[in-house]
CSV table of C-alpha atoms and ligand atoms in Angstrom, one decimal:
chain,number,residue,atom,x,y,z
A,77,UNK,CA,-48.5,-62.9,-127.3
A,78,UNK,CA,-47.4,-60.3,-124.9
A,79,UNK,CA,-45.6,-57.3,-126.4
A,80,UNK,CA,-41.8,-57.3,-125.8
A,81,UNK,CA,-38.8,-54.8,-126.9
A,82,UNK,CA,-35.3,-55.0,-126.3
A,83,UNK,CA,-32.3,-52.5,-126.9
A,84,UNK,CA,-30.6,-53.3,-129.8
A,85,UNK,CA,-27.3,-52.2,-127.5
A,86,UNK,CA,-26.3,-52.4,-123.8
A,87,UNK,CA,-28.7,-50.0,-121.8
A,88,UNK,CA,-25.8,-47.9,-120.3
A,89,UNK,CA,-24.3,-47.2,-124.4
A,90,UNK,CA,-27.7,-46.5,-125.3
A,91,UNK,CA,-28.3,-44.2,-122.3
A,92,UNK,CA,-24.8,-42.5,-122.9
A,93,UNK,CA,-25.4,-42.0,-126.3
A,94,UNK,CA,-28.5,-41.4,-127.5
A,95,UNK,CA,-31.3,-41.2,-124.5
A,96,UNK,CA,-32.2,-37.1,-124.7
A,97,UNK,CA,-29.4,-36.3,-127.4
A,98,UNK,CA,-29.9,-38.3,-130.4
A,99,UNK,CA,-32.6,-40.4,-132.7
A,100,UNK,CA,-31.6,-44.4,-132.8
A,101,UNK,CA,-33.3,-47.0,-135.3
A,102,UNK,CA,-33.8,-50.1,-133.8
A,103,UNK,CA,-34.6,-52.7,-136.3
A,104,UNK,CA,-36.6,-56.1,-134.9
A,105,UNK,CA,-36.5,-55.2,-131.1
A,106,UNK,CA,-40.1,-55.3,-130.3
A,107,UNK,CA,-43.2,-58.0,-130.5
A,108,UNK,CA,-46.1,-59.5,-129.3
A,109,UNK,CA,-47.6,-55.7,-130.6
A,110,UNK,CA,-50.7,-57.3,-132.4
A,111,UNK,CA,-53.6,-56.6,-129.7
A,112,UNK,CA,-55.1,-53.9,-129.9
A,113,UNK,CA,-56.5,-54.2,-133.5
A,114,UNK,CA,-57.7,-51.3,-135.6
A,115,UNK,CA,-61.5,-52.1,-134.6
A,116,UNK,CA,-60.1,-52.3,-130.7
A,117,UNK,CA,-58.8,-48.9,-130.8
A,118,UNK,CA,-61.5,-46.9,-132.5
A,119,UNK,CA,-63.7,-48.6,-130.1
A,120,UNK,CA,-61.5,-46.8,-127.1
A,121,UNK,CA,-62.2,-43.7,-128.9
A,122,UNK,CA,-66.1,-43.9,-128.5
A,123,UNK,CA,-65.4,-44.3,-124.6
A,124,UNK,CA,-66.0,-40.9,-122.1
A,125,UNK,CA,-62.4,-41.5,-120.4
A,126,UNK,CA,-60.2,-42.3,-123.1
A,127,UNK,CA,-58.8,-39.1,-124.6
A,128,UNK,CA,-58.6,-39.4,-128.7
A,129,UNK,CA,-57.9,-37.5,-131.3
A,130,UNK,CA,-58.7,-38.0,-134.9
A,131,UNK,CA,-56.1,-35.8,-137.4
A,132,UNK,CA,-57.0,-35.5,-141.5
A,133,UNK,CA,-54.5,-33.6,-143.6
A,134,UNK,CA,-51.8,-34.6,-145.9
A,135,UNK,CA,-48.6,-32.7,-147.5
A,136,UNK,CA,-48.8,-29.0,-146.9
A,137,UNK,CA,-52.7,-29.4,-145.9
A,138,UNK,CA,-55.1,-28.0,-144.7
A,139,UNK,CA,-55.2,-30.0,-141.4
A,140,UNK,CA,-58.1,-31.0,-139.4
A,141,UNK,CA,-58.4,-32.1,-135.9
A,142,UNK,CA,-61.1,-34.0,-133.7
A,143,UNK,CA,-61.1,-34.6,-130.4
A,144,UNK,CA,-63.3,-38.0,-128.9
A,145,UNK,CA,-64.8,-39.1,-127.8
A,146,UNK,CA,-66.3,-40.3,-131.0
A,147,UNK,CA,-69.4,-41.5,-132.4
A,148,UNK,CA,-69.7,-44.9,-135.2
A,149,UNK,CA,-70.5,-42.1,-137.6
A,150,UNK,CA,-67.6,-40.0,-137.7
A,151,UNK,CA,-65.3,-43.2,-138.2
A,152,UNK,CA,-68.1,-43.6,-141.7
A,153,UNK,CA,-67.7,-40.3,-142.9
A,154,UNK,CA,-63.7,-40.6,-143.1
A,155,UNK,CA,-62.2,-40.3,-146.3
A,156,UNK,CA,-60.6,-43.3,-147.2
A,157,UNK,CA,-56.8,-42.1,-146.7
A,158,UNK,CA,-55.3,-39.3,-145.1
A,159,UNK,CA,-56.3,-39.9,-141.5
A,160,UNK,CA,-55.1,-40.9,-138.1
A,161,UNK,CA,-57.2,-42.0,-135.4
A,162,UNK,CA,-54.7,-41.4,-131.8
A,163,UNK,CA,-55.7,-43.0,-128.7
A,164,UNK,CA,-54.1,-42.1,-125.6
A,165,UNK,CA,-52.9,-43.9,-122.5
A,166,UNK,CA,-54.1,-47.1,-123.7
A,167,UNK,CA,-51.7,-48.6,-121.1
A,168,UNK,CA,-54.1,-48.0,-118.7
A,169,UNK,CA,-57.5,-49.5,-120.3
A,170,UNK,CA,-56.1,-52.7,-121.6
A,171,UNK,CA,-53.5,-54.0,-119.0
A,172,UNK,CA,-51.9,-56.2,-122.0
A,173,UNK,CA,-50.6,-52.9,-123.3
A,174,UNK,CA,-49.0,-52.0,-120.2
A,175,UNK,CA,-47.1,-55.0,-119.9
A,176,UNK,CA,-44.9,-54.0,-122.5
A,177,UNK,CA,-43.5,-51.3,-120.2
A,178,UNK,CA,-41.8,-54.3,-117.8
A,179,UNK,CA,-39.0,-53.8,-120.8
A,180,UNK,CA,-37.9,-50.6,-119.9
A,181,UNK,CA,-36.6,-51.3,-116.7
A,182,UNK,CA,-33.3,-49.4,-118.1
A,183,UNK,CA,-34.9,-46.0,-117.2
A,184,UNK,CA,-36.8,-45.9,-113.4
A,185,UNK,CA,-40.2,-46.7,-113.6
A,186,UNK,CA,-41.6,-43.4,-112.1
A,187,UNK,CA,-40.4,-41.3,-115.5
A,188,UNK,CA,-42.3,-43.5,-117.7
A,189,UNK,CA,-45.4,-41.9,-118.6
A,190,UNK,CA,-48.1,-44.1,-121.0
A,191,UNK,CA,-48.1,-45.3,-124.4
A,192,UNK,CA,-50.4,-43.9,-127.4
A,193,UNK,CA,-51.3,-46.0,-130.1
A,194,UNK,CA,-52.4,-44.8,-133.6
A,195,UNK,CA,-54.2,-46.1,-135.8
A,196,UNK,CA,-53.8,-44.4,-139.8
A,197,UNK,CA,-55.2,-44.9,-143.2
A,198,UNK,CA,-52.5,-45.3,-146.3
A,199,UNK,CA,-51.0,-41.2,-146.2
A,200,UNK,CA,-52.1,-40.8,-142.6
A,201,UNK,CA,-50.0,-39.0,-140.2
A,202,UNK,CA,-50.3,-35.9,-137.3
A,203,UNK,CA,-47.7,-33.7,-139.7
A,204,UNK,CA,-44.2,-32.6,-139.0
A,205,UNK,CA,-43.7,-31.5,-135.5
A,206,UNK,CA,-41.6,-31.9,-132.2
A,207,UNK,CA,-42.8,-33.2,-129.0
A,208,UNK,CA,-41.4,-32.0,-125.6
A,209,UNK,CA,-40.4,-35.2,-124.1
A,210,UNK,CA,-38.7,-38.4,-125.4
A,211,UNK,CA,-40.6,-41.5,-126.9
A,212,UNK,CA,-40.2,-44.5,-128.7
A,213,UNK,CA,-41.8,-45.0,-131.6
A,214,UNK,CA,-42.7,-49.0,-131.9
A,215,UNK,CA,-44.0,-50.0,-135.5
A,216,UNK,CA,-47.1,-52.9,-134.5
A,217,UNK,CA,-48.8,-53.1,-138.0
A,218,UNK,CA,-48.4,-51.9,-141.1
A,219,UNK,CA,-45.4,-49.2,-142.5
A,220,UNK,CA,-44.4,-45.7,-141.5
A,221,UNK,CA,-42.4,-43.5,-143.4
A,222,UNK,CA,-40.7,-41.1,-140.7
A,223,UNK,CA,-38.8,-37.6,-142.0
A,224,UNK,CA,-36.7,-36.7,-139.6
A,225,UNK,CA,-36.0,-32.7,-139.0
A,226,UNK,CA,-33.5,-31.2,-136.8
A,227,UNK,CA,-33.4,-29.9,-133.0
A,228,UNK,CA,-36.1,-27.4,-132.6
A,229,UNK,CA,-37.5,-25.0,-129.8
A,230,UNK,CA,-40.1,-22.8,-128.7
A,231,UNK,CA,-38.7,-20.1,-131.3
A,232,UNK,CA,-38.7,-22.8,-134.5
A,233,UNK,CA,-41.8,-21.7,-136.9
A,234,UNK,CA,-44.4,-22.9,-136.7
A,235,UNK,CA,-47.7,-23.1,-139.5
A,236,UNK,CA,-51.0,-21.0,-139.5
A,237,UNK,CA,-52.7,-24.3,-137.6
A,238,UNK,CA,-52.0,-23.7,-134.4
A,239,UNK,CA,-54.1,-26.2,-132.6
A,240,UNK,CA,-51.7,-29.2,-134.6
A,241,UNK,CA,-48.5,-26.8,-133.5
A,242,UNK,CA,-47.2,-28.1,-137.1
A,243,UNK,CA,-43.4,-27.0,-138.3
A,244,UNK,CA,-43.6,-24.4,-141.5
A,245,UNK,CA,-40.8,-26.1,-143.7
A,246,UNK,CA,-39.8,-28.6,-142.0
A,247,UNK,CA,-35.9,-30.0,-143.2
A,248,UNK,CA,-35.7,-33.6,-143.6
A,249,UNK,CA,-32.2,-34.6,-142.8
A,250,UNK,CA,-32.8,-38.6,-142.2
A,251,UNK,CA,-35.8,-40.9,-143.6
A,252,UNK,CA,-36.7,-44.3,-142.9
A,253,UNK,CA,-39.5,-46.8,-143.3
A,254,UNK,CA,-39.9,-48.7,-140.2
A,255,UNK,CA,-41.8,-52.4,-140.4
A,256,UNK,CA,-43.6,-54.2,-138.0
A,257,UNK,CA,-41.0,-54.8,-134.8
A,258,UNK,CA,-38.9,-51.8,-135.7
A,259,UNK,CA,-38.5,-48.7,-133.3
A,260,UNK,CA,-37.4,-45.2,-133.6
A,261,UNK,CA,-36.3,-43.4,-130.7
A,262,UNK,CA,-36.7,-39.5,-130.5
A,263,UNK,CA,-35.2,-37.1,-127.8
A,264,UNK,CA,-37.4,-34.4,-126.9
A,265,UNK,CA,-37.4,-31.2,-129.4
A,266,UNK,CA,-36.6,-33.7,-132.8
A,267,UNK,CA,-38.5,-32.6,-135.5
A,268,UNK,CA,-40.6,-35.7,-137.4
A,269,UNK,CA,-43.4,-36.3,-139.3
A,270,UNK,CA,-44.7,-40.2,-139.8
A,271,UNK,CA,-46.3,-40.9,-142.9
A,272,UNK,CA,-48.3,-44.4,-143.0
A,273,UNK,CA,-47.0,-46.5,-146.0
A,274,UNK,CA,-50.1,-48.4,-146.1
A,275,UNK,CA,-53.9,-48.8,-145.0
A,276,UNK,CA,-53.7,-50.1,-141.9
A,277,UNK,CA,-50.6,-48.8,-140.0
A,278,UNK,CA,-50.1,-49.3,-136.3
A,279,UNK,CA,-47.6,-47.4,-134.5
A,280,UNK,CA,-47.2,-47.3,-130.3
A,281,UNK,CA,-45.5,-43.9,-129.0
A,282,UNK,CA,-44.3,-44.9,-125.3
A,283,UNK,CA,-44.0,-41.4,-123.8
A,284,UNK,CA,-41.9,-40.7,-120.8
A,285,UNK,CA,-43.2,-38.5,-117.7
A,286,UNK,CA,-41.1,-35.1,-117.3
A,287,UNK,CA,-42.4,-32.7,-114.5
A,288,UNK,CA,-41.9,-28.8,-115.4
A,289,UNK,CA,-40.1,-27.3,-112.1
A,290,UNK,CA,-43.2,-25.1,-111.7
A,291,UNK,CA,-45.0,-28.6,-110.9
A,292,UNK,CA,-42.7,-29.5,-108.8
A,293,UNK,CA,-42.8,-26.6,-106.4
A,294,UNK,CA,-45.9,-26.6,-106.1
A,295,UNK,CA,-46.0,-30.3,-104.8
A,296,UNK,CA,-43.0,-29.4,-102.3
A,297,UNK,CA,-45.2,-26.5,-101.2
A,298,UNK,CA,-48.6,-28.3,-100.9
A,299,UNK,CA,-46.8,-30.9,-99.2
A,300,UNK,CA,-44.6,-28.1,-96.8
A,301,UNK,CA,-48.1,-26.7,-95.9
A,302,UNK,CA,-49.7,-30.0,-95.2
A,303,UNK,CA,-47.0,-31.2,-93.0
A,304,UNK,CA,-47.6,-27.8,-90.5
A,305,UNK,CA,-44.6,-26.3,-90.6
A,306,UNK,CA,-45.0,-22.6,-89.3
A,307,UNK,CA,-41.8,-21.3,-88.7
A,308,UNK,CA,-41.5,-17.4,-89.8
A,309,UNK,CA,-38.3,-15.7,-91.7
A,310,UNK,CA,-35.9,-14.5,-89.0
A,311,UNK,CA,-33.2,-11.9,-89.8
A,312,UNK,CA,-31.1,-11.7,-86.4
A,313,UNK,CA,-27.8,-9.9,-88.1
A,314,UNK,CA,-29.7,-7.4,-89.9
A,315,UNK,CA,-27.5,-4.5,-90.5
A,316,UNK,CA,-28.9,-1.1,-91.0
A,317,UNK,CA,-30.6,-0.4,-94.4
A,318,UNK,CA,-29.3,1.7,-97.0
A,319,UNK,CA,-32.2,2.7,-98.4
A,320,UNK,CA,-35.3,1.3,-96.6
A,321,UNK,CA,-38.2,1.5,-99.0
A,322,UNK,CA,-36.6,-1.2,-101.3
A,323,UNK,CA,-36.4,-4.9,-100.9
A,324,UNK,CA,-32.4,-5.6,-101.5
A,325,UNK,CA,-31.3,-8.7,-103.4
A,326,UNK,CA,-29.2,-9.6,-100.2
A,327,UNK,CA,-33.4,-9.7,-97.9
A,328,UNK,CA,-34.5,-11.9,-101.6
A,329,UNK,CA,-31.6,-14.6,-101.0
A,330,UNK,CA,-32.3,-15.0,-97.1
A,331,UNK,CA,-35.9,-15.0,-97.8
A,332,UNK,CA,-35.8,-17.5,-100.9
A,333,UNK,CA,-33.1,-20.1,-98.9
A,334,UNK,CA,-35.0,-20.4,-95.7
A,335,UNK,CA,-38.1,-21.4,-98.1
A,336,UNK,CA,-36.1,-23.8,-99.1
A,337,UNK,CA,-34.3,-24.8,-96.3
A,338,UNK,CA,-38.3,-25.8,-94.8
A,339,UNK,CA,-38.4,-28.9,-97.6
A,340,UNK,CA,-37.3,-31.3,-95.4
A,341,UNK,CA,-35.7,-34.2,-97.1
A,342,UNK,CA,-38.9,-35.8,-95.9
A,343,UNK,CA,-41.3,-33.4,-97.2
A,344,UNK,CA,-39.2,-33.8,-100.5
A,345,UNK,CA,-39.9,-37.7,-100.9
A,346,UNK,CA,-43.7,-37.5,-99.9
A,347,UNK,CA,-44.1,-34.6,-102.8
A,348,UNK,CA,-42.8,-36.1,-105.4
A,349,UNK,CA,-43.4,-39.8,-104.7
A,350,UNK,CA,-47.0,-38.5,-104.5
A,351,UNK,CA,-46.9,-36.6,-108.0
A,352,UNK,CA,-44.6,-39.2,-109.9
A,353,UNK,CA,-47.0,-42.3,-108.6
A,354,UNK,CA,-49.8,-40.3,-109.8
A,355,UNK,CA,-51.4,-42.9,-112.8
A,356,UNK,CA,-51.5,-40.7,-116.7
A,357,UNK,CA,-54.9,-41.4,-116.7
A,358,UNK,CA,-57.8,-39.9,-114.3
A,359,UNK,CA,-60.1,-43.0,-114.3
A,360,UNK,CA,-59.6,-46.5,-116.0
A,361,UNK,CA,-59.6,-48.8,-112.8
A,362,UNK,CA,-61.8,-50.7,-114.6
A,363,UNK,CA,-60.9,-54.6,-116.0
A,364,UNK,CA,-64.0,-54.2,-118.3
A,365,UNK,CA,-62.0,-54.0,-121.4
A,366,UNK,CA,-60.0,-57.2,-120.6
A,367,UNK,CA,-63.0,-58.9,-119.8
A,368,UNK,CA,-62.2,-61.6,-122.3
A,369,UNK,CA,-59.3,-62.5,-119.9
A,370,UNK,CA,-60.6,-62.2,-116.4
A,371,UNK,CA,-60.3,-65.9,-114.9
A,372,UNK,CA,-59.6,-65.6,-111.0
A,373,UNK,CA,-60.8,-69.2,-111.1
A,374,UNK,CA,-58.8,-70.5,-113.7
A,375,UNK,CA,-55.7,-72.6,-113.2
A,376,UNK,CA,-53.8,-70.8,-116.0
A,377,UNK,CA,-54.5,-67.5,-114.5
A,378,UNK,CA,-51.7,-65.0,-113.2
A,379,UNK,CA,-51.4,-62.1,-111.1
A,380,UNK,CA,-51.3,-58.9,-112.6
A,381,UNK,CA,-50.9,-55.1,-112.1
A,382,UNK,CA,-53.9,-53.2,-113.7
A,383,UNK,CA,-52.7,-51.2,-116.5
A,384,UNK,CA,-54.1,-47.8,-115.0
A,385,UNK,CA,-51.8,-49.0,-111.3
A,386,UNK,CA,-48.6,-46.9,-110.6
A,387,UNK,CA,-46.3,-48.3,-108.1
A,388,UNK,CA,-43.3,-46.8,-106.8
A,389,UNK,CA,-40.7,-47.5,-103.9
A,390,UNK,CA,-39.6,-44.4,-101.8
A,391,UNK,CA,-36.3,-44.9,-100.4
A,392,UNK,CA,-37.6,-45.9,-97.2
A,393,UNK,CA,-38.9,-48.8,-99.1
A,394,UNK,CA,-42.7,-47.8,-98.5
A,395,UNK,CA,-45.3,-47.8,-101.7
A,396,UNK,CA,-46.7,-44.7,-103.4
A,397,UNK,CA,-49.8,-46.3,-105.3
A,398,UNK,CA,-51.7,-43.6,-107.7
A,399,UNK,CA,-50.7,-40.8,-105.6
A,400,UNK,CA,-51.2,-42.6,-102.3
A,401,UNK,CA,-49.1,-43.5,-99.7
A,402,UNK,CA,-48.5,-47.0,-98.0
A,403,UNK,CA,-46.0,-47.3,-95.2
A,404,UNK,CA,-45.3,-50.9,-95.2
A,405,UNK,CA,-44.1,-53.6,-92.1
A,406,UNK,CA,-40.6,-55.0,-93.1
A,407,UNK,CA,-42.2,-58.3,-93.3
A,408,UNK,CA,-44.6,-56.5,-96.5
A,409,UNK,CA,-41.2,-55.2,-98.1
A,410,UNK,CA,-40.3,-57.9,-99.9
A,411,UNK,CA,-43.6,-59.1,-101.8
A,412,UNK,CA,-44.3,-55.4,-102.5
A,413,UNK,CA,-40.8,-55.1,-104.3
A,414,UNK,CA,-41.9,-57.9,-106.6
A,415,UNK,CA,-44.6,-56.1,-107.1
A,416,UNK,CA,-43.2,-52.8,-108.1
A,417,UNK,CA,-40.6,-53.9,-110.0
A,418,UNK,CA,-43.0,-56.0,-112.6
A,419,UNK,CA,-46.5,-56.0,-113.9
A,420,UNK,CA,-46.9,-59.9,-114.1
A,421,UNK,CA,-46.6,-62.0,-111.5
A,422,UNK,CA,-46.2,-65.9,-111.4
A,423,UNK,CA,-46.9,-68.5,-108.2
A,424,UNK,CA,-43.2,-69.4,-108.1
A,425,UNK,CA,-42.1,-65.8,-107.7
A,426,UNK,CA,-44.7,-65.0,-105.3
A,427,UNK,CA,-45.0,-67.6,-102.7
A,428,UNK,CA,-41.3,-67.2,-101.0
A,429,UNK,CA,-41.9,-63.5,-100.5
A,430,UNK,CA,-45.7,-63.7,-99.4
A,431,UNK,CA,-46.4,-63.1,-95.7
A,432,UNK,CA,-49.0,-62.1,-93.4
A,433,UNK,CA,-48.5,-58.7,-93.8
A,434,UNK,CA,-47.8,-58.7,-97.3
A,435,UNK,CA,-50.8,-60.6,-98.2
A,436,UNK,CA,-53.2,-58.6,-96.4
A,437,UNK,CA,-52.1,-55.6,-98.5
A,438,UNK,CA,-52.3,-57.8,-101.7
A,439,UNK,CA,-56.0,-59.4,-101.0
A,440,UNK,CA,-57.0,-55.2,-100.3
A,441,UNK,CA,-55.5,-53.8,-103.8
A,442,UNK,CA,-56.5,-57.0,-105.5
A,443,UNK,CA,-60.4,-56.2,-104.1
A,444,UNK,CA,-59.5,-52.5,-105.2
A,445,UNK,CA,-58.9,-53.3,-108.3
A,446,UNK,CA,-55.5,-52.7,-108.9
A,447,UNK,CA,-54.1,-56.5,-109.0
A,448,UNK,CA,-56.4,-59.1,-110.9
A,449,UNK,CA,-55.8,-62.3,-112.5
A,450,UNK,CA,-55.5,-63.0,-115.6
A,451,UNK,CA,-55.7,-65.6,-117.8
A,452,UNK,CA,-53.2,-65.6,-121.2
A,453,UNK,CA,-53.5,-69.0,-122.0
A,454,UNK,CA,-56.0,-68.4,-124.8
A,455,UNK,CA,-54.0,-66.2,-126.9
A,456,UNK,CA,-50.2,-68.1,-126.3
B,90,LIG,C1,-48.3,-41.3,-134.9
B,90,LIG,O1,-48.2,-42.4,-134.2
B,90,LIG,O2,-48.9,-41.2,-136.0
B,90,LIG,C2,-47.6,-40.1,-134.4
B,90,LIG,C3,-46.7,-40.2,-133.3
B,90,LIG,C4,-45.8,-39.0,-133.2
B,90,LIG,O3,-45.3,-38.5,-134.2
B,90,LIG,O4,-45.4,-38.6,-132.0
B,91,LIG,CO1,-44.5,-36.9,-132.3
């Protein structure tokens, strides 16, 4: 089964309301969340590439954290509650994952940023804390208990721990125990601790991508250096200074705009197409881990997008593909669309847009790796 969600209310209400203001509980919205299994996951976390974390701790502590990757020993050496075992970006190592992203097609693809899955032990949780961006909090296995706090910011106290960032005293203002297929949406800077219910609790946490401005400038200027453009301040009405050994607030404004003025609306797209189609994780192009499903040959096999391939459309209609640009023909436009705008692909939707042009660019990324087929038919 492939993993599915839907709002539980029209996507512009839910944007309106709740989407970076307010926590939602979604009851029976999401399935298909069986794969990975507990044994799955803490085999991601022995991997080199896979970033993991394992957290101890309970009530008011003390706290412990591990980062992967890990070794079979430290998973027999766990006590047998009290831990959480967090595996990041799985999206990109088993493309199943990522699938579940085709469901959010109510927010642009380019500000969704990966989905974590943990795995915890009856009492297991990461403790009460905020996190900086929003995410949906999809219960796959098991229950969670979540407390949930009020608005908090970088002044809101925090404990002794500060590698965990944990909240000193956190107030519980709502509390609910969400079963398998239930989801809990937080806006960024909501206070929340999830406590697992039982011994095997599986939660996805589908993050969304936020760039700080300080990242963005320094794409528009890497990108305003890279395209050559030399031209030097000019200051032909200068007037007479005042007081000559100071730089005057009026010489900061003309200085600061014609900076800006030299980001081109072209040197705008290329910078940030580049950084928003850059993939969450730095490796991972590697169908390894769905090897089980790998069946170019078989009739029940489809086209997919690998889990670790980011696609966007610039508004000239040409791909951004993990950071790299692809000016397309017109006649390549109309396959590569389909491709962006899903991660699963079947022959009836492909053949009417497939052309020359467009196939040639599919056959390349399918030999790079990014598109493979696939075959589902065993697990449907
Ligand atoms: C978890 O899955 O245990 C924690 C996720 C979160 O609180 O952000
Ligand atoms: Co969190």
């Amino acid at each position: 089964m492939r993993p599915t969600f839907k709002l539980a209310l029209p996507a512009q209400q839910f944007l309106t309301e709740y989407w970076q203001k307010k926590p939602l509980v979604m009851r029976q919205v999401a399935s298909g969340l069986d794969h990975p299994d507990a044994d799955t996951l803490s085999g991601l976390s022995l991997e080199s590439d896979v970033d993991s974390r394992l957290i101890t701790g309970h009530g008011d502590g003390p706290w412990n954290l591990q980062h992967g990757p890990f070794d079979e020993n430290d998973f027999r050496v766990l006590p047998r509650e009290n831990w959480t075992l967090l595996v990041q970006s799985v999206d990109c190592f088993l493309t199943e994952v990522s699938m579940l992203l085709d469901h959010f097609s109510f927010l642009p693809a380019w500000r969704l940023e990966d989905i974590m899955i943990s795995y915890a032990s009856r009492g297991g949780s990461v403790g009460p804390h905020f996190d900086r961006y929003d995410v949906f909090l999809m219960q796959a296995k098991g229950q969670r208990r979540w407390k949930i706090g009020d608005h908090c910011n970088p002044h809101t106290p925090l404990q002794e721990n500060d590698q965990l960032k944990l909240i000193n005293n956190m107030k519980v203002r709502d509390e609910y125990v969400l079963s398998p297929g239930d989801v809990l949406y937080l806006p960024p800077g909501v206070a929340h601790w999830g406590i697992a219910e039982d011994s095997d609790c599986i939660t996805w946490s589908v993050g969304f991508r936020a760039p700080s401005p300080v990242d963005i400038l320094g794409r528009l200027a890497d990108q305003a250096a890279e395209s050559g453009g030399d031209t030097l301040f000019t200051d032909p009405d200068r007037t007479v200074p005042s007081d000559a050994a100071s730089l005057q607030p009026a010489d900061i404004e003309a200085l600061t705009r014609q900076a800006f003025r030299a980001l081109t609306p072209d040197i705008q797209r290329r910078a940030l197409a580049e950084l928003l189609s850059e993939p969450s994780c730095p490796s991972g192009l590697d169908f390894d881990v769905d090897h089980d499903h790998i069946a170019a040959a078989s009739p029940d096999a489809l086209l997919v997008r690998h889990g670790a391939t980011r696609l966007i459309l610039d508004d000239q209609g040409d791909a951004w593909l993990n950071g790299n640009h692809w000016p397309l023909t017109e006649a390549a436009k109309p396959l590569i669309r389909l491709l962006a705008g899903q991660r699963l692909y079947t022959e009836a939707e492909l053949q009417p847009v497939t052309h020359d042009d467009g196939q040639d660019l599919l056959d390349e990324w399918i030999e790079a790796g990014y598109f493979a087929y696939l075959d589902f038919s065993t697990d449907e």
